[in-house]
mmCIF file of C-alpha atoms in Angstrom:
data_model
loop_
_atom_site.group_PDB
_atom_site.id
_atom_site.type_symbol
_atom_site.label_atom_id
_atom_site.label_comp_id
_atom_site.label_asym_id
_atom_site.label_seq_id
_atom_site.Cartn_x
_atom_site.Cartn_y
_atom_site.Cartn_z
ATOM 1 C CA UNK A 190 2.326 -26.924 -51.736
ATOM 2 C CA UNK A 191 5.323 -26.566 -49.439
ATOM 3 C CA UNK A 192 5.570 -28.054 -45.978
ATOM 4 C CA UNK A 193 4.088 -25.700 -43.345
ATOM 5 C CA UNK A 194 2.192 -23.744 -46.022
ATOM 6 C CA UNK A 195 -1.450 -22.905 -45.408
ATOM 7 C CA UNK A 196 -3.126 -20.834 -48.075
ATOM 8 C CA UNK A 197 -0.859 -17.945 -49.000
ATOM 9 C CA UNK A 198 1.223 -18.239 -45.834
ATOM 10 C CA UNK A 199 4.366 -20.256 -45.144
ATOM 11 C CA UNK A 200 4.844 -20.810 -41.417
ATOM 12 C CA UNK A 201 8.153 -21.231 -39.613
ATOM 13 C CA UNK A 202 7.143 -24.407 -37.797
ATOM 14 C CA UNK A 203 4.608 -27.220 -38.069
ATOM 15 C CA UNK A 204 2.752 -26.218 -34.871
ATOM 16 C CA UNK A 205 1.844 -22.813 -36.316
ATOM 17 C CA UNK A 206 0.902 -24.425 -39.632
ATOM 18 C CA UNK A 207 -1.382 -26.904 -37.833
ATOM 19 C CA UNK A 208 -3.103 -24.080 -35.930
ATOM 20 C CA UNK A 209 -3.555 -22.188 -39.217
ATOM 21 C CA UNK A 210 -5.085 -25.285 -40.849
ATOM 22 C CA UNK A 211 -7.600 -25.558 -38.005
ATOM 23 C CA UNK A 212 -8.452 -21.886 -38.394
ATOM 24 C CA UNK A 213 -8.845 -22.339 -42.163
ATOM 25 C CA UNK A 214 -11.380 -25.119 -41.497
ATOM 26 C CA UNK A 215 -13.279 -22.824 -39.059
ATOM 27 C CA UNK A 216 -13.269 -20.047 -41.657
ATOM 28 C CA UNK A 217 -14.691 -22.382 -44.321
ATOM 29 C CA UNK A 218 -17.530 -23.508 -41.993
ATOM 30 C CA UNK A 219 -18.276 -19.912 -40.984
ATOM 31 C CA UNK A 220 -18.289 -18.687 -44.582
ATOM 32 C CA UNK A 221 -20.828 -21.395 -45.471
ATOM 33 C CA UNK A 222 -23.109 -20.167 -42.679
ATOM 34 C CA UNK A 223 -22.500 -16.494 -43.553
ATOM 35 C CA UNK A 224 -24.025 -16.822 -47.022
ATOM 36 C CA UNK A 225 -27.589 -16.564 -45.674
ATOM 37 C CA UNK A 226 -26.832 -14.510 -42.508
ATOM 38 C CA UNK A 227 -28.114 -11.002 -41.949
ATOM 39 C CA UNK A 228 -25.858 -8.078 -40.965
ATOM 40 C CA UNK A 229 -26.780 -8.312 -37.276
ATOM 41 C CA UNK A 230 -25.649 -11.951 -37.084
ATOM 42 C CA UNK A 231 -22.366 -11.060 -38.832
ATOM 43 C CA UNK A 232 -21.853 -8.216 -36.354
ATOM 44 C CA UNK A 233 -22.381 -10.576 -33.378
ATOM 45 C CA UNK A 234 -20.053 -13.170 -34.966
ATOM 46 C CA UNK A 235 -17.348 -10.541 -35.471
ATOM 47 C CA UNK A 236 -17.586 -9.187 -31.900
ATOM 48 C CA UNK A 237 -17.727 -12.679 -30.360
ATOM 49 C CA UNK A 238 -14.626 -13.700 -32.338
ATOM 50 C CA UNK A 239 -12.803 -10.594 -31.088
ATOM 51 C CA UNK A 240 -13.930 -11.190 -27.513
ATOM 52 C CA UNK A 241 -12.889 -14.854 -27.429
ATOM 53 C CA UNK A 242 -9.701 -14.311 -29.438
ATOM 54 C CA UNK A 243 -10.829 -17.041 -31.795
ATOM 55 C CA UNK A 244 -8.199 -16.370 -34.467
ATOM 56 C CA UNK A 245 -4.476 -16.227 -33.832
ATOM 57 C CA UNK A 246 -2.890 -16.758 -37.248
ATOM 58 C CA UNK A 247 -2.844 -14.690 -40.456
ATOM 59 C CA UNK A 248 -5.374 -17.088 -41.979
ATOM 60 C CA UNK A 249 -7.899 -16.133 -39.284
ATOM 61 C CA UNK A 250 -6.921 -12.469 -39.416
ATOM 62 C CA UNK A 251 -7.673 -12.424 -43.145
ATOM 63 C CA UNK A 252 -11.163 -13.724 -42.421
ATOM 64 C CA UNK A 253 -11.679 -11.112 -39.696
ATOM 65 C CA UNK A 254 -10.493 -8.386 -42.054
ATOM 66 C CA UNK A 255 -12.961 -9.479 -44.748
ATOM 67 C CA UNK A 256 -15.762 -9.616 -42.176
ATOM 68 C CA UNK A 257 -14.815 -6.168 -40.871
ATOM 69 C CA UNK A 258 -14.933 -4.764 -44.423
ATOM 70 C CA UNK A 259 -18.428 -6.221 -44.951
ATOM 71 C CA UNK A 260 -19.633 -4.649 -41.676
ATOM 72 C CA UNK A 261 -18.050 -1.243 -42.362
ATOM 73 C CA UNK A 262 -19.407 -1.042 -45.892
ATOM 74 C CA UNK A 263 -22.990 -1.856 -44.762
ATOM 75 C CA UNK A 264 -25.138 1.059 -43.522
ATOM 76 C CA UNK A 265 -27.297 -1.247 -41.373
ATOM 77 C CA UNK A 266 -24.456 -2.383 -39.084
ATOM 78 C CA UNK A 267 -25.913 -2.147 -35.544
ATOM 79 C CA UNK A 268 -22.845 -0.610 -33.845
ATOM 80 C CA UNK A 269 -19.204 0.380 -34.005
ATOM 81 C CA UNK A 270 -16.868 -2.056 -35.767
ATOM 82 C CA UNK A 271 -13.814 -2.521 -33.537
ATOM 83 C CA UNK A 272 -10.338 -3.147 -34.973
ATOM 84 C CA UNK A 273 -8.915 -6.657 -35.096
ATOM 85 C CA UNK A 274 -6.751 -7.362 -32.043
ATOM 86 C CA UNK A 275 -3.486 -9.103 -32.855
ATOM 87 C CA UNK A 276 -2.350 -11.832 -30.487
ATOM 88 C CA UNK A 277 1.302 -11.609 -31.422
ATOM 89 C CA UNK A 278 4.132 -9.258 -30.586
ATOM 90 C CA UNK A 279 6.225 -8.465 -33.615
ATOM 91 C CA UNK A 280 9.212 -7.252 -31.635
ATOM 92 C CA UNK A 281 10.499 -9.247 -28.717
ATOM 93 C CA UNK A 282 12.606 -7.556 -26.079
ATOM 94 C CA UNK A 283 14.401 -10.860 -25.649
ATOM 95 C CA UNK A 284 15.990 -10.539 -29.072
ATOM 96 C CA UNK A 285 19.654 -9.641 -28.808
ATOM 97 C CA UNK A 286 20.377 -6.070 -29.758
ATOM 98 C CA UNK A 287 23.424 -5.784 -31.954
ATOM 99 C CA UNK A 288 25.685 -3.076 -30.609
ATOM 100 C CA UNK A 289 28.268 -1.330 -32.690
ATOM 101 C CA UNK A 290 31.837 -2.085 -31.710
ATOM 102 C CA UNK A 291 33.572 0.796 -30.093
ATOM 103 C CA UNK A 292 36.028 2.413 -32.417
ATOM 104 C CA UNK A 293 39.561 2.036 -31.137
ATOM 105 C CA UNK A 294 42.021 4.835 -31.655
ATOM 106 C CA UNK A 295 44.797 2.277 -31.973
ATOM 107 C CA UNK A 296 46.767 3.465 -28.947
ATOM 108 C CA UNK A 297 46.141 0.394 -26.788
ATOM 109 C CA UNK A 298 45.098 -2.105 -29.393
ATOM 110 C CA UNK A 299 45.828 -5.715 -28.436
ATOM 111 C CA UNK A 300 47.669 -7.773 -31.029
ATOM 112 C CA UNK A 301 46.385 -11.223 -31.854
ATOM 113 C CA UNK A 302 48.768 -14.199 -31.590
ATOM 114 C CA UNK A 303 48.457 -14.718 -35.346
ATOM 115 C CA UNK A 304 49.579 -11.134 -36.008
ATOM 116 C CA UNK A 305 52.584 -11.507 -33.677
ATOM 117 C CA UNK A 306 53.552 -14.848 -35.271
ATOM 118 C CA UNK A 307 53.325 -13.303 -38.736
ATOM 119 C CA UNK A 308 55.442 -10.318 -37.701
ATOM 120 C CA UNK A 309 58.189 -12.523 -36.210
ATOM 121 C CA UNK A 310 58.201 -14.769 -39.296
ATOM 122 C CA UNK A 311 58.567 -11.770 -41.634
ATOM 123 C CA UNK A 312 61.466 -10.348 -39.617
ATOM 124 C CA UNK A 313 63.291 -13.712 -39.667
ATOM 125 C CA UNK A 314 62.793 -14.009 -43.440
ATOM 126 C CA UNK A 315 64.102 -10.485 -43.992
ATOM 127 C CA UNK A 316 67.243 -11.283 -41.980
ATOM 128 C CA UNK A 317 67.773 -14.483 -44.014
ATOM 129 C CA UNK A 318 67.517 -12.584 -47.315
ATOM 130 C CA UNK A 319 70.076 -9.992 -46.125
ATOM 131 C CA UNK A 320 72.485 -12.762 -45.032
ATOM 132 C CA UNK A 321 72.117 -14.533 -48.400
ATOM 133 C CA UNK A 322 72.983 -11.339 -50.305
ATOM 134 C CA UNK A 323 76.019 -10.792 -48.056
ATOM 135 C CA UNK A 324 77.228 -14.371 -48.662
ATOM 136 C CA UNK A 325 76.756 -14.044 -52.428
ATOM 137 C CA UNK A 326 78.563 -10.721 -52.647
ATOM 138 C CA UNK A 327 81.576 -11.755 -50.524
ATOM 139 C CA UNK A 328 81.961 -15.403 -51.655
ATOM 140 C CA UNK A 329 84.644 -16.736 -54.010
ATOM 141 C CA UNK A 330 82.354 -18.925 -56.105
ATOM 142 C CA UNK A 331 81.012 -17.394 -59.300
ATOM 143 C CA UNK A 332 77.363 -16.408 -59.147
ATOM 144 C CA UNK A 333 74.944 -14.047 -60.842
ATOM 145 C CA UNK A 334 76.318 -11.006 -59.055
ATOM 146 C CA UNK A 335 80.087 -11.546 -59.528
ATOM 147 C CA UNK A 336 80.120 -13.874 -62.551
ATOM 148 C CA UNK A 337 81.628 -11.336 -64.954
ATOM 149 C CA UNK A 338 84.523 -10.537 -62.600
ATOM 150 C CA UNK A 339 85.154 -14.248 -61.982
ATOM 151 C CA UNK A 340 85.403 -14.989 -65.727
ATOM 152 C CA UNK A 341 87.712 -11.986 -66.349
ATOM 153 C CA UNK A 342 89.948 -13.026 -63.447
ATOM 154 C CA UNK A 343 90.072 -16.634 -64.747
ATOM 155 C CA UNK A 344 91.147 -15.480 -68.252
ATOM 156 C CA UNK A 345 93.682 -13.116 -66.707
ATOM 157 C CA UNK A 346 95.193 -16.020 -64.754
ATOM 158 C CA UNK A 347 95.391 -18.165 -67.921
ATOM 159 C CA UNK A 348 96.986 -15.326 -69.831
ATOM 160 C CA UNK A 349 99.571 -14.826 -67.093
ATOM 161 C CA UNK A 350 100.280 -18.594 -66.983
ATOM 162 C CA UNK A 351 100.710 -18.719 -70.756
ATOM 163 C CA UNK A 352 103.008 -15.698 -70.672
ATOM 164 C CA UNK A 353 105.186 -17.312 -67.994
ATOM 165 C CA UNK A 354 105.424 -20.625 -69.938
ATOM 166 C CA UNK A 355 106.192 -18.779 -73.114
ATOM 167 C CA UNK A 356 109.005 -16.884 -71.473
ATOM 168 C CA UNK A 357 110.415 -20.141 -69.966
ATOM 169 C CA UNK A 358 110.329 -21.771 -73.384
ATOM 170 C CA UNK A 359 112.204 -18.823 -74.953
ATOM 171 C CA UNK A 360 114.885 -18.993 -72.279
ATOM 172 C CA UNK A 361 115.302 -22.684 -72.887
ATOM 173 C CA UNK A 362 115.787 -21.974 -76.578
ATOM 174 C CA UNK A 363 112.813 -23.473 -78.099
#
């Protein structure tokens, strides 16, 4: 059995569970006495329990419901069988009511500091990428973008150098 469980009920706190245990003991004593009782005694017991608000937990309410069924199903019941009065409110006005957030059209929406920081960071990164492409495309060092032109220019310089040396050697008579 779980903590705070009495019979078929699991209570939210130990105080309620203790009250239910006391009521369960009352119910057991009353049921022992009810075995030999006549319908008039059961009727008085039921009405007295309603009047004094004897039961306050579901354990007691179950007993009252069983007793009410016995009285209603017996033709010799001396009077009207009243409904069981509950001692508990099931809806408290003190509970916070969750309201829907008003839908914003977006015209005057406030930006969070995190959103602004993210926006500024993205703009700075975009500017850095543009600057890097500009440096790569205008620089003299060979890179992925201008590698082919750099190699062709290098071979063209070597070819021109070789042609000049060759012509100097021919003039010198070699």
